[in-house]
mmCIF file of C-alpha atoms and ligand atoms in Angstrom:
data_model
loop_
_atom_site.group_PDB
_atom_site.id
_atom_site.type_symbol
_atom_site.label_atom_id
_atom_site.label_comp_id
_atom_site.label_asym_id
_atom_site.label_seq_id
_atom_site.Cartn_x
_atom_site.Cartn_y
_atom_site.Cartn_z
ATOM 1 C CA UNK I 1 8.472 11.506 139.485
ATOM 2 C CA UNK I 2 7.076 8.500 140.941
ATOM 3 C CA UNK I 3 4.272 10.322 143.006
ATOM 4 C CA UNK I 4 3.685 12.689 140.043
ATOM 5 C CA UNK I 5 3.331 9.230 137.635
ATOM 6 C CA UNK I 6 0.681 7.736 140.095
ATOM 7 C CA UNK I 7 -1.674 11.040 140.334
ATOM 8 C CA UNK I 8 -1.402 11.283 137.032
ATOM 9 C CA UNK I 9 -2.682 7.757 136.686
ATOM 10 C CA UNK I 10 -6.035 8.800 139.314
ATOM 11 C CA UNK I 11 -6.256 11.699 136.977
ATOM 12 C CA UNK I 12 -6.734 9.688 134.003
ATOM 13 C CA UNK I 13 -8.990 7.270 135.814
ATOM 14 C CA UNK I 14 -11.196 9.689 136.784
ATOM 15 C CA UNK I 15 -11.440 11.254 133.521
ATOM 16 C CA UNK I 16 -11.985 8.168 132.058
ATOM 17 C CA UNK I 17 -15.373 8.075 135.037
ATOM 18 C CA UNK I 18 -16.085 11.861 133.909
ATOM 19 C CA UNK I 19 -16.465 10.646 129.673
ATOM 20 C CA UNK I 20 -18.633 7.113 130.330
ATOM 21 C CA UNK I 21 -20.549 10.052 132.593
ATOM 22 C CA UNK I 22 -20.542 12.522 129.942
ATOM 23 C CA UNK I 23 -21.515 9.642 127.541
ATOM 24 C CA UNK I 24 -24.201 8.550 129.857
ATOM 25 C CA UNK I 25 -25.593 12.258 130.016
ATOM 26 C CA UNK I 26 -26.126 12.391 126.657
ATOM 27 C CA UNK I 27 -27.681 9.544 125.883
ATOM 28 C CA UNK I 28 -30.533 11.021 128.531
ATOM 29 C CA UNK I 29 -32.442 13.086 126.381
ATOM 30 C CA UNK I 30 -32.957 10.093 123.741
ATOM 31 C CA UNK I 31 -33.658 7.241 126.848
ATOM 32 C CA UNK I 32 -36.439 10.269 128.061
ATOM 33 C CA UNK I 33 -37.713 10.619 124.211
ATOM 34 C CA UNK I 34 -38.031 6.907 123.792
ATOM 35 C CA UNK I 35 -40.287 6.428 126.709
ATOM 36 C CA UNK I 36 -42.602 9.618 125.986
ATOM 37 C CA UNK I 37 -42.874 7.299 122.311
ATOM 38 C CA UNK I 38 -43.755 4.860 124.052
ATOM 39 C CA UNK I 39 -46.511 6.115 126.274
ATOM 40 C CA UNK I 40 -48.158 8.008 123.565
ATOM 41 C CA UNK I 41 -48.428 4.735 121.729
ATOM 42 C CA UNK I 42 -49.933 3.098 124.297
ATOM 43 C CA UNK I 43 -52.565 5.947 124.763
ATOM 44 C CA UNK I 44 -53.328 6.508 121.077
ATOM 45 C CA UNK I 45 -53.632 2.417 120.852
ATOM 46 C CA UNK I 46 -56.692 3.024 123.821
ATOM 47 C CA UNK I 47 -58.051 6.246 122.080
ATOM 48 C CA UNK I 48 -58.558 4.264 118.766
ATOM 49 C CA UNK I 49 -60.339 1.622 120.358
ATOM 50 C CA UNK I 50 -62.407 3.992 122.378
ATOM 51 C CA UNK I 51 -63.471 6.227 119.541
ATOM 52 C CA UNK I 52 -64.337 2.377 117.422
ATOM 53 C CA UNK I 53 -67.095 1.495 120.394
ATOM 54 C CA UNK I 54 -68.018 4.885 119.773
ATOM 55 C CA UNK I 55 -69.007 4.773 116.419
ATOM 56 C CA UNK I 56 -70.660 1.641 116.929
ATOM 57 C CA UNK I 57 -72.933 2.654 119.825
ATOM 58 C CA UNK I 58 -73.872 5.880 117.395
ATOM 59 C CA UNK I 59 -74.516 2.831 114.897
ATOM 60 C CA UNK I 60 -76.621 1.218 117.039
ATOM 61 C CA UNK I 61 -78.443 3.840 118.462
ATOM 62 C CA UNK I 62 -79.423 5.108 114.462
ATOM 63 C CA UNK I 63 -80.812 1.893 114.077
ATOM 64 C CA UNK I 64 -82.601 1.666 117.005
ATOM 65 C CA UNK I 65 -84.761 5.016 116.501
ATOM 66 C CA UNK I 66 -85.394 3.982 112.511
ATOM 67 C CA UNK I 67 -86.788 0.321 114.032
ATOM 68 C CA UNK I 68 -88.979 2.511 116.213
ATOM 69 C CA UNK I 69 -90.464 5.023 113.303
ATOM 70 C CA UNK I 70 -90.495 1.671 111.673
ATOM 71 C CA UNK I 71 -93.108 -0.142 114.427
ATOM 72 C CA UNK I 72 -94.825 3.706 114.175
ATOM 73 C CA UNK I 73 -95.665 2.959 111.094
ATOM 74 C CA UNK I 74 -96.899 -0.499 111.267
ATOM 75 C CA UNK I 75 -99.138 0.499 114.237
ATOM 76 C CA UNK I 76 -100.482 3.594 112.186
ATOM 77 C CA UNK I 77 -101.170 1.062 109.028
ATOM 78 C CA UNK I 78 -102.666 -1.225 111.750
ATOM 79 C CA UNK I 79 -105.235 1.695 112.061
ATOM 80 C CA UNK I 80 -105.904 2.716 109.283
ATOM 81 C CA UNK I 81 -106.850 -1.285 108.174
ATOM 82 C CA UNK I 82 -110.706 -0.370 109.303
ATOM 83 C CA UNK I 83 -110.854 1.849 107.197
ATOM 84 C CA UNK I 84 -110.273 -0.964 104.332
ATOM 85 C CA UNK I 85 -113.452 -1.360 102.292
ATOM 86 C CA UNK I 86 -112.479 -3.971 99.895
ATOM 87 C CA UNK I 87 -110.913 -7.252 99.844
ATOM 88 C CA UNK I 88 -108.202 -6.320 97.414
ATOM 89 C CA UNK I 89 -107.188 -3.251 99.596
ATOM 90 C CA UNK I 90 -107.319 -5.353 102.802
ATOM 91 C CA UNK I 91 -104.666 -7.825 100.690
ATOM 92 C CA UNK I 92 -102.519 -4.823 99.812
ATOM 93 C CA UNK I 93 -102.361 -3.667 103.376
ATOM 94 C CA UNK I 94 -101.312 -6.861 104.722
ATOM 95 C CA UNK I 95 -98.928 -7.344 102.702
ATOM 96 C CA UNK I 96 -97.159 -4.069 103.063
ATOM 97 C CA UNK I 97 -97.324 -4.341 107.030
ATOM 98 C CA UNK I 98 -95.762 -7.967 106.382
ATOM 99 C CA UNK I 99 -92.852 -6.315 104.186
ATOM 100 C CA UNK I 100 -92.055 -3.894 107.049
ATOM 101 C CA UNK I 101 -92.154 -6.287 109.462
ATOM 102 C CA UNK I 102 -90.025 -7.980 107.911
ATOM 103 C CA UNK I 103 -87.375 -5.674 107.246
ATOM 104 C CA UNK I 104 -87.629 -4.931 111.034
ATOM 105 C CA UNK I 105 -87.104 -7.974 112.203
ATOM 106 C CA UNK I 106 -83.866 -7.635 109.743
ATOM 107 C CA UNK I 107 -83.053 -4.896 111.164
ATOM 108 C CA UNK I 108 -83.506 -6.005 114.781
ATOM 109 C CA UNK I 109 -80.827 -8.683 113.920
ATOM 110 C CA UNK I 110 -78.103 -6.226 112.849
ATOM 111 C CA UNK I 111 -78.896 -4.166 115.995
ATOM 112 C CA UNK I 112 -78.541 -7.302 117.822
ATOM 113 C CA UNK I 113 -74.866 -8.191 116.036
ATOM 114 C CA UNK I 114 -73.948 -4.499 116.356
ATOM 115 C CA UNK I 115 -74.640 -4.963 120.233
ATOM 116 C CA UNK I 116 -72.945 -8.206 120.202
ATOM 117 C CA UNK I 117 -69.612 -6.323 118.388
ATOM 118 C CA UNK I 118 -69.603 -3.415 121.056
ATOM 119 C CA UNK I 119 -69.329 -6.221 123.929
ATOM 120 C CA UNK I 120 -66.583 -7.823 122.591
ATOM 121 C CA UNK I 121 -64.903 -4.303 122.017
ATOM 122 C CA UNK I 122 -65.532 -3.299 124.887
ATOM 123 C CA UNK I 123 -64.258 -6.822 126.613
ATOM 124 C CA UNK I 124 -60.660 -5.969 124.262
ATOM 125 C CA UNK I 125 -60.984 -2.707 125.408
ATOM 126 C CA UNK I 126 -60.941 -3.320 129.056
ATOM 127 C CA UNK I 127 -58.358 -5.922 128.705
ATOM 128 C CA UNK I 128 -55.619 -3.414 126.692
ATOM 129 C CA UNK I 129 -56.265 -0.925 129.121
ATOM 130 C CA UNK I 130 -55.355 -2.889 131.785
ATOM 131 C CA UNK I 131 -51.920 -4.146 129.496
ATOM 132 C CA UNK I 132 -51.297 -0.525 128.906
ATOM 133 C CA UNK I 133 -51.811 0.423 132.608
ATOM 134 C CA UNK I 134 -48.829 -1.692 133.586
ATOM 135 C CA UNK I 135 -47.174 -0.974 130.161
ATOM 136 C CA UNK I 136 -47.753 2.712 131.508
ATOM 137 C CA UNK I 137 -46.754 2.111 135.032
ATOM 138 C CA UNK I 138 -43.266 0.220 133.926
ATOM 139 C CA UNK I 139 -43.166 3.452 131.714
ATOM 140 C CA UNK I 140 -43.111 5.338 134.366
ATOM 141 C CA UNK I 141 -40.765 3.782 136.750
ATOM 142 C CA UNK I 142 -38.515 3.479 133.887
ATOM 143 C CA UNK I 143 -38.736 7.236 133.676
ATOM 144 C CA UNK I 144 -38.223 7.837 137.457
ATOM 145 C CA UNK I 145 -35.004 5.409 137.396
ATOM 146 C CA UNK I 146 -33.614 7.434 134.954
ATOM 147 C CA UNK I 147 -33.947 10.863 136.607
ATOM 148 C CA UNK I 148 -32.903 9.192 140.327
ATOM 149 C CA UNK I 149 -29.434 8.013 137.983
ATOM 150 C CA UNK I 150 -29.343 11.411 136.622
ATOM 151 C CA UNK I 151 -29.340 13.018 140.032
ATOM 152 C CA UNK I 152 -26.864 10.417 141.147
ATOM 153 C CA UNK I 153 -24.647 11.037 138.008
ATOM 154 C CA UNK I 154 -24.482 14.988 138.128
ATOM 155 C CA UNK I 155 -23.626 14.044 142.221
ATOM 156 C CA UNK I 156 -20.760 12.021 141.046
ATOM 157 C CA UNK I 157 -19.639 14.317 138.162
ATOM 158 C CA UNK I 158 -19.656 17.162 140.400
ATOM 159 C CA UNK I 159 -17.760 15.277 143.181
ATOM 160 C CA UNK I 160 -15.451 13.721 140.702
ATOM 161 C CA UNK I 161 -14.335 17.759 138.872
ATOM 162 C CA UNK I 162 -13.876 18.653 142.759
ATOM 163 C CA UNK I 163 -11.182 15.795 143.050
ATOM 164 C CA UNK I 164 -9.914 16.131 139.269
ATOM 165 C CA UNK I 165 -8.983 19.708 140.613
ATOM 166 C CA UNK I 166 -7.423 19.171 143.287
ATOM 167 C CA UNK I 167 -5.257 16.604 141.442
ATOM 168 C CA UNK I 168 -4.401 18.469 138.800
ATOM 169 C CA UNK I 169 -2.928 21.261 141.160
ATOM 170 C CA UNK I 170 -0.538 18.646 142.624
ATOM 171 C CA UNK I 171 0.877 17.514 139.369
ATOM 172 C CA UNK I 172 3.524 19.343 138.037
ATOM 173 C CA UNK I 173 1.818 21.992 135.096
ATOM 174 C CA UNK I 174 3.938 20.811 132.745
ATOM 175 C CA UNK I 175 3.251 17.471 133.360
ATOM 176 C CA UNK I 176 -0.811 18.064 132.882
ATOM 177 C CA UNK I 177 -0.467 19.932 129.871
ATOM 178 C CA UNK I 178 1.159 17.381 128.113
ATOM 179 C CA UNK I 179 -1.369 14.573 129.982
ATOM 180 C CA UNK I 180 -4.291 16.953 128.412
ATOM 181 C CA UNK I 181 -2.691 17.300 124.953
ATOM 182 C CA UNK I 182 -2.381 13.489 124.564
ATOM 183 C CA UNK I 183 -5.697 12.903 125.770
ATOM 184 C CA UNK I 184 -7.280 15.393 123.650
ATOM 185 C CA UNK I 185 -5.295 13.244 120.458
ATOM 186 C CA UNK I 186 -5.600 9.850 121.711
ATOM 187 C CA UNK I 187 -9.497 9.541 122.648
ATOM 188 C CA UNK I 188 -9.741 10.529 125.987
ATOM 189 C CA UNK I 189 -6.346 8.421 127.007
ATOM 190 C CA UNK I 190 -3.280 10.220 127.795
ATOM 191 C CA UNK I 191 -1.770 7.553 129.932
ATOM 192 C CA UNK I 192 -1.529 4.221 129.610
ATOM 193 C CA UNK I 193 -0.852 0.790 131.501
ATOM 194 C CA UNK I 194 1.741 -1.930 130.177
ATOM 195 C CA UNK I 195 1.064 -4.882 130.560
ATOM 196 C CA UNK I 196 2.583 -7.889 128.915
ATOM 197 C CA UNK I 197 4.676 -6.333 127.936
ATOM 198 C CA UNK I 198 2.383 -4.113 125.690
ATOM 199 C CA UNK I 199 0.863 -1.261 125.578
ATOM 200 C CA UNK I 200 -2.932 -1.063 126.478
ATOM 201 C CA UNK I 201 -3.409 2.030 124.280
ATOM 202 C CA UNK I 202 -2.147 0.834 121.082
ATOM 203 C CA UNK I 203 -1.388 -2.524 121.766
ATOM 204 C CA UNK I 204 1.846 -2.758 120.439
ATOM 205 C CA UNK I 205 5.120 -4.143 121.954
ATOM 206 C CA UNK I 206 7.203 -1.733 124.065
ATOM 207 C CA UNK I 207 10.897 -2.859 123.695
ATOM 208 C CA UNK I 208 12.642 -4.639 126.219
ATOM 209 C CA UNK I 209 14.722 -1.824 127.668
ATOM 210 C CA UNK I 210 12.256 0.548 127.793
ATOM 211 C CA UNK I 211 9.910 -1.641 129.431
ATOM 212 C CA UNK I 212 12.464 -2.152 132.289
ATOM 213 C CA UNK I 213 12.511 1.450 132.239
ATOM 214 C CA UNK I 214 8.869 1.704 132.958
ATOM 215 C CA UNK I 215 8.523 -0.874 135.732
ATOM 216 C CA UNK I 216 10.827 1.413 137.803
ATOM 217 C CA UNK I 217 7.808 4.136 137.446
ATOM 218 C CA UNK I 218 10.258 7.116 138.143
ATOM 219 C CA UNK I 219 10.706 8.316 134.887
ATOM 220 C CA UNK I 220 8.722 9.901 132.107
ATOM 221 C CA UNK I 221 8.325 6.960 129.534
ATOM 222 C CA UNK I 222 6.256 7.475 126.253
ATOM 223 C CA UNK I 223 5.048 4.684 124.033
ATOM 224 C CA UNK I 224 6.994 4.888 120.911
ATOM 225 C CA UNK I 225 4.294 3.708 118.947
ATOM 226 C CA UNK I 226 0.733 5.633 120.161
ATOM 227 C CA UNK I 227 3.094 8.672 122.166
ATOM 228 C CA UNK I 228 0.646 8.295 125.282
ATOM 229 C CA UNK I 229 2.419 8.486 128.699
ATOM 230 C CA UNK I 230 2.983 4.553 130.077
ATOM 231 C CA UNK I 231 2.781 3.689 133.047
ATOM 232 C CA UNK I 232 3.184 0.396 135.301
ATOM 233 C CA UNK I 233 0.713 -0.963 137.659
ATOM 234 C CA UNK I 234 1.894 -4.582 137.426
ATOM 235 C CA UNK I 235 2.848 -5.435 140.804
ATOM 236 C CA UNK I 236 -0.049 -4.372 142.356
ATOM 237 C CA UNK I 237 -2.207 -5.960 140.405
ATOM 238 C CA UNK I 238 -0.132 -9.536 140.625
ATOM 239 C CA UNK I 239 0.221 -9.258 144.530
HETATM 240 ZN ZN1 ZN N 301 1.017 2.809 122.683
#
């Protein structure tokens, strides 16, 4: 009984390795999802600011070619001014050619801010991109962590089902059936360790004679509280 005790005992360790495993393998899909999030964010942040300088050049640029039909006209008016007979008409032209002047020189001033806004983009621009590069890169390792621990982990799992096997085939049938049943009941723990005393499964008291009983490790011993299979790993753990 004693023998059969202690590989039940690896048996329940290494289920215990197979669930934080299984637990681990699930949360996979949502580490994976997070860090796709988190790229896309990044790169929709840069595409924003990208498509901003954008408009502003196609700003600029509209600007630009109305200040040039703008000067077209001034030089044409500029032309025509010999043909000015009177005094009055000569007045009328100036001032018009003034006007437009002076609504280019307006207008060279918001091409001028315009220009000034676009460099100071485009100085944010460059700076994010190089904050989301390494945003992008620690993305990235992140992800590549995750798979090498995934390769690692289905390794282990793998190895570990091997070993539960062969385990369970030296442990009486009996014996493993009722190990499974428990487990299936008692979340994942069919057997337990006293300690103290107490059981670690339920935490409550095991009496006095039956804890005697369990110390000897040669006998089937169930708590009476929690039902889970006890068993006693005290001295090894004092020595
Ligand atoms: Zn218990």
């Amino acid at each position: 009984m004693k023998d059969q005790l202690e590989l039940l005992w690896e048996l329940q360790k290494i289920d215990l390795g197979l669930k934080s495993i299984k637990d681990e393998k699930d949360r996979y899909p949502k580490e994976m999802k997070k860090l796709d999030e988190r790229q896309k964010v990044e790169n929709e942040r840069i595409q924003k600011e990208k498509e901003k300088v954008e408009s502003l050049e196609k700003m600029r640029r509209q600007k630009e070619g109305q200040l040039s039909l703008e000067q077209e006209k001034i030089k044409r008016s500029e032309g025509r001014m010999s043909e000015v007979k009177t005094n009055k008409e000569y007045q009328a032209f100036l001032s018009e050619i003034e006007a437009i002047k002076e609504a280019n020189s307006r207008m060279e001033e918001e091409i001028l801010q315009v220009m000034g806004e676009i460099e100071d983009l485009k100085k944010d621009l460059s700076k994010r991109e190089k904050d989301a590069g390494i945003t992008l890169e620690k993305v990235e390792a992140e992800r590549k962590e995750l798979q090498e621990k995934m390769v690692r982990d289905e390794k282990v799992w793998s190895e570990q089902m091997e070993r539960r096997k062969t385990l369970s085939q030296q442990i009486e049938s009996k014996l493993v059936k009722l190990y499974d049943t428990l487990k299936e009941k008692r979340h994942g723990v069919g057997v337990v360790a006293v300690k103290q005393e107490t059981c670690q499964g339920c935490f409550v008291n095991v009496p006095p004679q039956l804890f005697i009983e369990v110390q000897k490790n040669n006998a089937l011993v169930r708590c009476p509280h929690c039902n889970r299979i006890l068993f006693w790993e005290g001295d090894r753990n004092s020595k």
